Coordinates of C-alpha atoms in Angstrom, one line a residue:
M1 CA 9.5 27.5 18.6
T2 CA 11.3 24.9 21.1
K3 CA 14.3 22.8 20.3
K4 CA 12.0 19.5 20.1
T5 CA 9.8 21.1 17.7
I6 CA 12.6 22.2 15.4
L7 CA 14.1 18.8 15.6
M8 CA 10.9 17.1 14.9
L9 CA 10.3 19.3 11.8
G10 CA 13.9 18.8 10.6
F11 CA 13.0 14.8 10.8
I12 CA 9.6 15.3 8.8
I13 CA 11.5 17.5 6.0
V14 CA 14.3 15.2 5.8
K15 CA 11.9 12.4 5.4
I16 CA 10.0 13.9 2.6
I17 CA 13.0 14.7 0.7
V18 CA 14.8 11.3 0.9
Q19 CA 11.7 10.0 -0.4
Y20 CA 12.2 11.5 -3.7
L21 CA 15.7 10.5 -3.9
L22 CA 15.2 6.8 -3.8
I23 CA 13.7 6.5 -7.1
S24 CA 15.8 6.4 -10.1
P25 CA 14.3 8.4 -13.3
E26 CA 14.6 5.3 -15.2
Y27 CA 11.4 4.0 -13.5
D28 CA 7.9 4.8 -14.3
L29 CA 5.0 4.6 -11.8
H30 CA 4.1 1.1 -10.3
R31 CA 1.2 -0.6 -11.8
D32 CA -1.1 -0.4 -8.5
E33 CA -0.6 3.5 -8.7
Y34 CA -2.2 3.8 -12.1
L35 CA -5.3 2.1 -11.0
H36 CA -5.4 4.3 -7.7
L37 CA -5.1 7.3 -10.0
D38 CA -7.9 6.2 -12.4
Q39 CA -10.1 5.6 -9.4
G40 CA -9.9 9.3 -8.7
R41 CA -11.6 10.0 -12.0
H42 CA -14.7 7.6 -10.8
L43 CA -15.4 8.5 -7.2
A44 CA -17.5 6.1 -5.4
W45 CA -18.0 4.6 -1.7
G46 CA -15.8 1.6 -2.8
Y47 CA -13.9 -0.4 -5.6
L48 CA -13.3 -3.9 -6.1
S49 CA -10.0 -4.1 -4.1
V50 CA -9.9 -1.3 -1.9
P51 CA -12.0 0.9 -0.1
P52 CA -12.8 4.8 -1.2
V53 CA -10.2 6.9 0.6
T54 CA -7.3 6.5 -2.0
S55 CA -9.8 7.8 -4.5
W56 CA -10.4 10.9 -2.7
I57 CA -6.5 11.6 -2.5
S58 CA -6.3 10.8 -6.3
Y59 CA -8.9 13.2 -6.9
C60 CA -6.9 15.7 -5.0
I61 CA -3.8 14.6 -7.1
S62 CA -5.8 15.2 -10.2
L63 CA -6.5 18.8 -9.1
L64 CA -3.1 19.6 -8.5
G65 CA -1.9 18.5 -12.0
N66 CA -1.6 14.8 -11.8
G67 CA 2.3 15.1 -11.9
V68 CA 4.7 12.2 -10.5
F69 CA 5.6 15.1 -7.7
W70 CA 2.1 14.9 -6.4
V71 CA 1.8 11.2 -6.7
K72 CA 5.0 10.6 -4.6
F73 CA 4.3 13.5 -2.2
F74 CA 1.2 12.0 -0.5
P75 CA 2.9 8.7 0.8
A76 CA 6.0 10.6 1.6
V77 CA 3.9 13.0 3.8
F78 CA 2.1 10.1 5.3
G79 CA 5.5 8.6 6.1
A80 CA 6.5 11.9 7.8
L81 CA 3.4 12.2 9.8
T82 CA 4.1 8.7 11.1
I83 CA 7.4 10.1 12.5
A84 CA 5.5 12.8 14.1
V85 CA 2.9 10.7 15.7
V86 CA 5.6 8.6 17.3
W87 CA 7.2 11.8 18.4
K88 CA 4.2 12.8 20.2
T89 CA 3.8 9.4 21.5
I90 CA 7.1 9.6 23.3
E91 CA 6.4 12.9 24.5
A92 CA 3.2 11.7 26.2
L93 CA 5.3 8.7 27.4
N94 CA 7.6 11.6 29.2
G95 CA 10.4 10.4 27.0
S96 CA 13.9 12.4 26.9
L97 CA 15.1 14.5 24.1
F98 CA 17.4 11.5 23.3
A99 CA 14.4 9.2 23.3
L100 CA 12.6 11.4 20.7
V101 CA 15.5 11.4 18.3
L102 CA 16.1 7.5 18.7
G103 CA 12.3 7.0 18.0
A104 CA 12.3 9.4 15.0
T105 CA 15.7 7.9 13.6
A106 CA 14.3 4.2 14.0
I107 CA 11.2 5.3 12.0
L108 CA 13.2 7.1 9.5
L109 CA 15.6 4.3 8.9
S110 CA 13.1 1.6 8.5
S111 CA 10.9 -0.3 5.8
L112 CA 8.6 2.8 5.6
L113 CA 11.4 4.2 3.3
R114 CA 10.5 1.4 1.0
I115 CA 6.7 1.6 1.4
N116 CA 6.6 5.4 1.2
I117 CA 8.0 5.5 -2.5
L118 CA 4.8 4.0 -3.6
Y119 CA 1.4 5.9 -3.9
Q120 CA -0.8 2.8 -2.2
P121 CA -3.1 2.6 0.6
N122 CA -0.4 1.1 2.8
S123 CA 1.3 4.3 3.9
L124 CA -1.7 5.9 5.4
D125 CA -2.5 2.6 6.8
I126 CA 0.7 2.4 9.0
L127 CA 0.0 6.1 10.0
L128 CA -3.6 5.3 11.0
W129 CA -2.4 2.3 13.0
T130 CA 0.1 4.4 14.9
A131 CA -2.3 7.5 15.4
F132 CA -5.1 4.9 16.7
Y133 CA -2.5 3.4 19.2
F134 CA -1.6 7.0 20.3
V135 CA -5.1 8.2 21.1
L136 CA -5.3 4.8 23.0
I137 CA -2.3 5.6 25.1
R138 CA -3.7 9.2 25.7
Y139 CA -7.1 7.6 26.9
I140 CA -5.3 5.2 29.3
Q141 CA -3.3 8.0 30.9
T142 CA -6.5 10.6 30.8
E143 CA -9.6 8.4 30.6
Q144 CA -11.3 11.6 28.6
S145 CA -14.3 9.9 26.8
K146 CA -13.6 12.4 23.8
L147 CA -10.7 10.3 22.9
L148 CA -12.9 7.4 22.3
Y149 CA -14.6 9.2 19.5
I150 CA -11.3 10.3 18.2
A151 CA -10.2 6.6 18.0
A152 CA -13.5 5.7 16.3
A153 CA -13.1 8.2 13.8
I154 CA -9.4 7.1 13.1
F155 CA -10.7 3.4 12.9
A156 CA -13.4 4.7 10.3
L157 CA -10.9 6.5 8.2
G158 CA -8.4 3.5 8.5
F159 CA -11.2 1.0 7.4
L160 CA -12.0 3.3 4.6
N161 CA -8.5 3.3 3.3
K162 CA -7.7 -0.5 3.8
Y163 CA -9.7 -3.5 4.9
N164 CA -6.6 -4.6 6.7
F165 CA -7.6 -2.2 9.7
V166 CA -10.1 -4.7 10.7
F167 CA -7.1 -6.6 12.0
L168 CA -6.3 -3.9 14.4
L169 CA -9.6 -4.5 16.3
L170 CA -9.5 -8.5 15.8
G171 CA -6.1 -8.0 17.8
L172 CA -7.0 -5.4 20.0
F173 CA -10.1 -7.0 21.3
P174 CA -8.7 -10.1 23.1
A175 CA -5.7 -7.6 24.4
I176 CA -8.8 -5.3 26.1
L177 CA -10.1 -8.7 27.9
L178 CA -6.7 -9.6 29.2
T179 CA -5.7 -6.3 30.9
P180 CA -7.4 -4.0 33.3
Q181 CA -8.6 -1.9 30.1
R182 CA -11.5 -4.6 29.8
K183 CA -13.3 -1.7 32.1
L184 CA -13.8 -0.2 28.7
F185 CA -16.9 -2.6 28.3
V186 CA -18.8 -0.9 31.0
N187 CA -18.1 2.5 29.5
K188 CA -21.3 4.1 27.7
H189 CA -19.2 6.2 25.7
F190 CA -17.3 3.2 24.3
Y191 CA -20.6 1.9 22.8
Y192 CA -21.3 5.4 21.3
A193 CA -18.0 5.4 19.8
V194 CA -18.5 2.1 18.3
L195 CA -21.9 3.5 16.9
L196 CA -20.1 6.3 15.6
G197 CA -17.5 4.4 13.7
G198 CA -20.2 2.2 12.4
L199 CA -22.0 5.0 11.0
L200 CA -19.0 6.5 9.3
I201 CA -18.3 3.2 7.5
L202 CA -21.8 2.5 6.6
P203 CA -21.8 4.0 3.1
N204 CA -18.8 1.7 2.2
L205 CA -20.8 -1.4 3.7
V206 CA -23.9 -0.4 1.8
W207 CA -21.8 -0.1 -1.4
Q208 CA -20.4 -3.7 -0.7
Y209 CA -24.0 -5.0 -0.2
N210 CA -25.2 -3.4 -3.3
N211 CA -22.2 -4.7 -5.3
H212 CA -22.7 -8.4 -3.9
F213 CA -19.4 -7.9 -1.5
P214 CA -16.7 -7.7 -4.0
V215 CA -14.1 -7.6 -1.0
F216 CA -14.8 -11.4 -0.4
H217 CA -14.4 -12.3 -4.0
H218 CA -11.0 -10.1 -4.1
L219 CA -9.9 -11.8 -0.8
D220 CA -10.5 -15.2 -2.4
E221 CA -8.7 -14.1 -5.3
L222 CA -5.8 -13.0 -3.5
A223 CA -5.7 -16.1 -1.4
R224 CA -5.5 -18.4 -4.4
T225 CA -3.0 -16.5 -6.4
Q226 CA -0.8 -14.7 -3.9
L227 CA -1.1 -15.9 -0.3
V228 CA -0.9 -19.5 -1.4
N229 CA 2.7 -19.0 -2.1
V230 CA 3.5 -17.3 1.3
K231 CA 5.0 -19.5 3.9
R232 CA 4.3 -18.8 7.7
S233 CA 8.2 -19.1 8.1
D234 CA 8.8 -16.3 5.6
F235 CA 6.1 -14.0 7.3
L236 CA 8.1 -14.3 10.5
K237 CA 11.4 -13.9 8.9
E238 CA 10.2 -10.7 7.2
Q239 CA 9.1 -9.1 10.8
L240 CA 12.8 -9.3 11.7
L241 CA 13.6 -7.1 8.6
F242 CA 11.1 -4.3 8.8
F243 CA 13.0 -2.4 11.4
I244 CA 16.0 -4.5 11.6
G245 CA 18.2 -1.5 12.5
S246 CA 16.2 -0.6 15.5
I247 CA 15.1 -4.1 16.7
F248 CA 16.7 -3.5 20.0
V249 CA 14.2 -0.8 20.5
I250 CA 11.3 -3.0 19.8
I251 CA 13.1 -5.6 22.4
A252 CA 13.3 -2.9 24.8
A253 CA 9.5 -2.3 24.5
V254 CA 8.8 -5.7 25.1
I255 CA 11.0 -5.9 28.3
A256 CA 9.5 -2.6 29.5
L257 CA 6.0 -3.8 29.2
L258 CA 6.8 -7.1 30.7
I259 CA 9.1 -6.0 33.9
N260 CA 8.7 -2.2 34.4
K261 CA 6.0 -0.9 36.5
Q262 CA 6.1 2.5 34.9
Y263 CA 4.8 0.8 31.8
K264 CA 2.2 -1.9 33.3
N265 CA -0.7 0.3 32.1
Y266 CA 0.2 -0.1 28.6
R267 CA 0.7 -3.9 28.7
I268 CA -2.4 -4.0 26.2
F269 CA 0.0 -3.2 23.5
L270 CA 2.1 -6.3 24.3
W271 CA -1.0 -8.4 24.0
T272 CA -2.2 -6.7 21.1
F273 CA 1.1 -7.2 19.2
I274 CA 0.8 -11.1 20.0
C275 CA -2.7 -11.6 19.3
T276 CA -2.5 -9.7 15.9
L277 CA 0.7 -11.4 15.0
L278 CA -0.5 -14.8 15.5
L279 CA -3.9 -14.1 13.5
Y280 CA -1.6 -12.8 10.6
V281 CA 0.5 -16.0 10.8
Y282 CA -2.6 -18.3 11.0
L283 CA -4.0 -16.7 7.9
K284 CA -0.6 -16.9 6.1
A285 CA -0.7 -12.9 5.2
K286 CA 1.8 -11.0 3.6
G287 CA 4.6 -9.8 6.1
Y288 CA 4.1 -6.1 5.6
Y289 CA 0.2 -6.3 6.7
A290 CA 1.7 -6.2 10.2
I291 CA 3.9 -3.2 10.0
G292 CA 1.3 -0.9 11.6
L293 CA 2.2 -2.9 15.0
Y294 CA 5.7 -1.6 15.3
P295 CA 5.7 2.2 15.7
I296 CA 4.1 2.0 18.8
L297 CA 6.5 -0.2 20.2
I298 CA 9.4 1.7 19.0
A299 CA 7.7 4.9 20.8
I300 CA 7.7 2.8 24.1
G301 CA 10.9 1.2 23.4
S302 CA 12.5 4.6 22.9
A303 CA 11.0 6.2 25.8
Y304 CA 12.2 3.2 28.0
I305 CA 15.7 3.4 26.5
G306 CA 15.9 6.9 27.4
N307 CA 15.2 6.5 30.9
I308 CA 17.6 3.8 31.5
L309 CA 20.6 5.6 29.7
K310 CA 20.1 8.7 31.3
D311 CA 22.6 8.7 34.2
G312 CA 26.2 8.0 34.8
W313 CA 28.3 6.1 32.2
K314 CA 25.2 4.9 30.5
R315 CA 24.8 8.1 28.8
Y316 CA 27.9 7.4 26.7
L317 CA 25.7 4.4 25.2
Q318 CA 23.2 7.1 23.7
P319 CA 25.4 7.9 20.6
L320 CA 25.9 4.1 20.0
A321 CA 21.9 3.7 20.1
L322 CA 21.7 6.3 17.5
V323 CA 24.5 5.1 15.2
I324 CA 23.2 1.3 15.0
P325 CA 20.4 2.1 12.9
V326 CA 22.5 4.1 10.7
I327 CA 25.2 1.6 10.0
I328 CA 22.8 -1.1 9.5
S329 CA 20.7 0.8 7.1
I330 CA 23.6 1.6 4.9
P331 CA 23.7 -2.0 3.2
I332 CA 19.8 -1.8 3.0
F333 CA 20.1 1.2 0.8
K334 CA 21.9 -0.7 -1.8
I335 CA 19.0 -3.2 -2.3
A336 CA 15.8 -2.2 -1.0
F337 CA 15.1 0.6 -3.5
P338 CA 14.9 1.3 -7.4
N339 CA 17.9 3.6 -7.3
K340 CA 20.0 1.5 -9.4
S341 CA 19.5 0.7 -13.3
P342 CA 18.0 -2.7 -13.9
Q343 CA 21.1 -3.6 -15.7
Q344 CA 23.0 -3.0 -12.5
M345 CA 20.8 -5.1 -10.6
E346 CA 20.9 -7.9 -13.2
Q347 CA 24.7 -7.9 -12.9
H348 CA 24.9 -8.0 -9.1
P349 CA 22.0 -10.2 -7.9
E350 CA 23.7 -12.0 -4.9
E351 CA 22.6 -9.3 -2.3
Y352 CA 19.0 -9.1 -3.8
K353 CA 18.7 -12.8 -3.7
K354 CA 20.1 -13.2 -0.1
F355 CA 17.2 -11.2 1.2
G356 CA 14.6 -12.7 -0.8
Q357 CA 14.2 -9.5 -2.9
L358 CA 14.1 -11.4 -6.3
R359 CA 11.1 -13.7 -5.4
W360 CA 7.6 -12.6 -7.0
E361 CA 4.2 -13.7 -6.0
D362 CA 4.8 -16.8 -8.1
G363 CA 7.1 -18.1 -5.8
K364 CA 10.1 -18.0 -8.3
D365 CA 13.0 -15.8 -8.5
H366 CA 13.5 -13.2 -11.3
A367 CA 16.1 -10.8 -12.6
L368 CA 14.5 -7.6 -10.5
P369 CA 12.2 -7.4 -7.4
Q370 CA 8.7 -7.6 -8.5
D371 CA 7.9 -4.1 -7.6
F372 CA 10.9 -2.9 -9.6
A373 CA 9.7 -4.7 -12.5
D374 CA 6.3 -3.3 -12.1
M375 CA 7.9 0.2 -12.5
L376 CA 9.2 -0.5 -16.2
G377 CA 7.4 -0.4 -19.6
W378 CA 4.5 1.6 -19.0
K379 CA 5.5 4.7 -20.8
E380 CA 6.6 2.5 -23.7
L381 CA 3.2 0.9 -23.7
A382 CA 1.5 4.3 -23.6
T383 CA 3.4 5.7 -26.4
K384 CA 3.1 3.1 -28.9
V385 CA -0.7 2.6 -28.1
E386 CA -1.0 6.6 -28.7
N387 CA 1.0 6.2 -32.0
I388 CA -1.0 3.5 -33.0
Y389 CA -4.4 5.3 -32.3
S390 CA -3.4 8.4 -34.0
H391 CA -3.2 6.3 -37.6
L392 CA -6.6 4.6 -37.2
P393 CA -9.3 5.6 -39.5
Y394 CA -12.2 7.0 -37.1
P395 CA -9.9 7.1 -34.0
E396 CA -12.7 8.4 -31.9
Q397 CA -14.5 5.2 -32.4
T398 CA -11.8 3.2 -31.2
L399 CA -12.0 1.1 -28.1
V400 CA -9.1 0.3 -26.2
V401 CA -9.1 -3.0 -24.1
C402 CA -6.3 -4.2 -21.9
D403 CA -5.7 -7.6 -20.0
N404 CA -4.8 -5.8 -16.7
Y405 CA -5.5 -2.9 -14.7
G406 CA -1.8 -1.7 -14.9
Q407 CA -2.0 -1.6 -18.9
A408 CA -5.1 0.3 -18.7
G409 CA -4.2 2.9 -16.1
A410 CA -0.8 3.5 -17.5
I411 CA -2.3 4.1 -20.8
N412 CA -4.7 6.7 -19.3
Y413 CA -1.9 8.4 -17.3
Y414 CA 0.7 8.9 -20.1
V415 CA -1.2 9.6 -23.2
H416 CA -1.5 13.0 -24.2
N417 CA -4.7 12.7 -26.2
K418 CA -7.2 12.4 -23.5
N419 CA -9.9 10.9 -26.0
I420 CA -8.2 7.6 -25.2
K421 CA -9.5 5.9 -22.5
A422 CA -8.4 2.4 -21.9
V423 CA -10.3 -0.2 -20.0
S424 CA -10.0 -3.8 -18.9
F425 CA -12.2 -6.8 -17.7
N426 CA -9.6 -6.7 -14.8
A427 CA -10.4 -4.8 -11.4
D428 CA -12.6 -1.9 -11.5
Y429 CA -12.3 -1.2 -15.0
I430 CA -14.9 -3.5 -16.0
N431 CA -17.3 -1.1 -14.3
W432 CA -15.9 2.0 -16.7
F433 CA -16.5 0.9 -20.2
D434 CA -18.0 3.7 -22.3
L435 CA -20.0 2.0 -25.0
S436 CA -22.0 4.9 -25.9
K437 CA -20.2 5.1 -29.2
K438 CA -20.2 2.7 -32.1
T439 CA -17.0 0.8 -32.1
E440 CA -14.9 0.5 -35.5
N441 CA -11.7 -0.1 -34.2
L442 CA -10.3 -2.4 -31.1
I443 CA -6.9 -2.0 -29.6
R444 CA -6.4 -5.1 -27.9
V445 CA -3.5 -5.0 -25.3
K446 CA -2.4 -8.7 -24.3
T447 CA 0.1 -10.1 -22.1
A448 CA 2.9 -12.4 -23.3
E449 CA 0.8 -15.4 -22.0
G450 CA -2.4 -14.5 -23.8
K451 CA -1.1 -13.1 -27.1
V452 CA -0.9 -16.6 -29.0
T453 CA -4.7 -17.2 -29.0
E454 CA -5.6 -13.4 -29.3
M455 CA -5.3 -13.3 -33.1
E456 CA -7.2 -16.5 -33.9
K457 CA -10.0 -15.6 -31.1
T458 CA -10.7 -12.1 -32.3
K459 CA -9.7 -11.8 -35.9
P460 CA -12.9 -13.6 -37.4
Y461 CA -15.0 -10.6 -36.1
F462 CA -13.0 -8.1 -38.2
E463 CA -11.9 -7.6 -41.6
T464 CA -8.3 -6.7 -40.8
A465 CA -6.2 -7.8 -37.9
V466 CA -2.6 -7.1 -37.0
A467 CA -0.1 -7.6 -34.2
A468 CA 1.0 -3.8 -34.5
D469 CA 3.8 -3.6 -31.6
S470 CA 4.9 -4.9 -28.1
I471 CA 6.6 -4.0 -25.0
T472 CA 10.6 -4.5 -25.7
N473 CA 11.9 -3.7 -22.3
S474 CA 13.1 -7.2 -21.1
F475 CA 13.2 -6.0 -17.4
A476 CA 9.5 -5.0 -17.4
R477 CA 7.1 -7.5 -15.9
E478 CA 5.1 -6.7 -18.9
Y479 CA 7.8 -7.5 -21.4
G480 CA 6.4 -9.2 -24.5
T481 CA 3.1 -7.6 -23.9
T482 CA 1.4 -7.1 -27.5
I483 CA -0.6 -4.4 -29.1
F484 CA -3.1 -6.0 -31.5
V485 CA -5.1 -3.8 -33.6
F486 CA -8.6 -4.9 -35.3
T487 CA -10.5 -2.7 -37.8
H488 CA -13.7 -2.6 -39.6
P489 CA -16.0 -5.1 -37.5
N490 CA -18.5 -7.5 -39.1
I491 CA -20.3 -7.9 -35.6
D492 CA -21.7 -5.3 -33.1
V493 CA -18.6 -5.0 -31.0
N494 CA -20.3 -3.2 -28.2
E495 CA -23.0 -5.7 -27.8
R496 CA -20.3 -8.4 -27.6
I497 CA -18.3 -6.4 -25.1
K498 CA -21.7 -6.2 -23.0
T499 CA -22.0 -9.8 -23.1
E500 CA -18.5 -10.4 -21.9
I501 CA -18.7 -7.7 -19.1
A502 CA -21.9 -9.6 -17.9
M503 CA -20.2 -13.0 -17.8
K504 CA -17.3 -11.6 -15.9
K505 CA -19.5 -10.1 -13.3
N506 CA -21.6 -13.0 -13.1
Y507 CA -18.6 -14.8 -12.4

């Protein structure tokens, strides 16, 4: 085993270990993670908000025991593999050992540490953007037709993981036109590769068609509820923060692509970066959508810096280039991760506020970063629901209906009694209601905003009604969520539920 290989494996191992050290045990899983884990129990070629790949991984996690270790393992591995692909890209660019270490350090000490703590499609998305660009570099170097087919397969996997991957092509297409790589359009293998990619994503497109393209409804809802609060200036500011400790490496990549003849064949990546970024700015996208653009620039910048710092006195600048990301990362470690208790964060909000960490999707500042608040209160909710369930008459005939996917997914994940299967009219749960048994009891989980009207709206249809419990963790985003219990219905609850499901779907 070569020295380079040992070093690369060292970075991979450190990356995976560090990811587990960034989350305090006080925190539960994130609300999105619960939805993705439940998708693994309902395998399909598509879902209302995401494509199917995450559900395949969730199914594997369930086979491994569904423990938190495995939930966190996959995003950590995807982050580690991103380091490996950047490493191989630098090697393909004839980068030195120093360049390899610089590139790996830049990826290790970056926003990927934050992204890779959560089991979401984002970690694999960034890995596949990086892998696609690596294959493109290899194609530019060798013009081997098989690489076009590999790129098509990576695109298909990326598309089936997160629809954000479409923007890779939307940014790449004008870049191809603006560079000598436009000769791709007269290569028959390019069109065969496009056909291959189309065939691989076809099952998801058919699913979208059969379900009236819910992705467009999801995008519309996202634009109305979240992106409306996104400022274009904030998007651009965030781009500076993602790899702030290694921003000089990205600047070096831009310089290399602009002026260095050795890198002129790779100028397509500069145009891709510009075109994709402009597209995101125009659409007022969330800042992290663009992170997949940067690892390839870090690979190019690292190789370039390695070349210009290899002779004479310049070699003394190499340690400085490696130390800078470490020094800048130290204060970031204090605010970017759920490694402190909520009480500590509340008592020292200054640093979090300075970097916009306390601003939520509603555009307002709160006590904790939104992602951290979304990791609290879930075990409490599940424990209380299970306790209530166990004391009901005919518990097996109980329907647990929640306001949102986080509530439903958390209950399904943490309860020991697997007869409890919480559902919701929100997200994919609307397709997962089991109404095969008569409903004698209804446990209704309502957010704080909706609890006032729930009693008066539902009580008339049951003989007994009570607000049994609520989430009491004031730091949780779900603080105040109430558990209502209704028993002995005087209507056919299942028929009413079916009517409401039909109304929601038609909407």
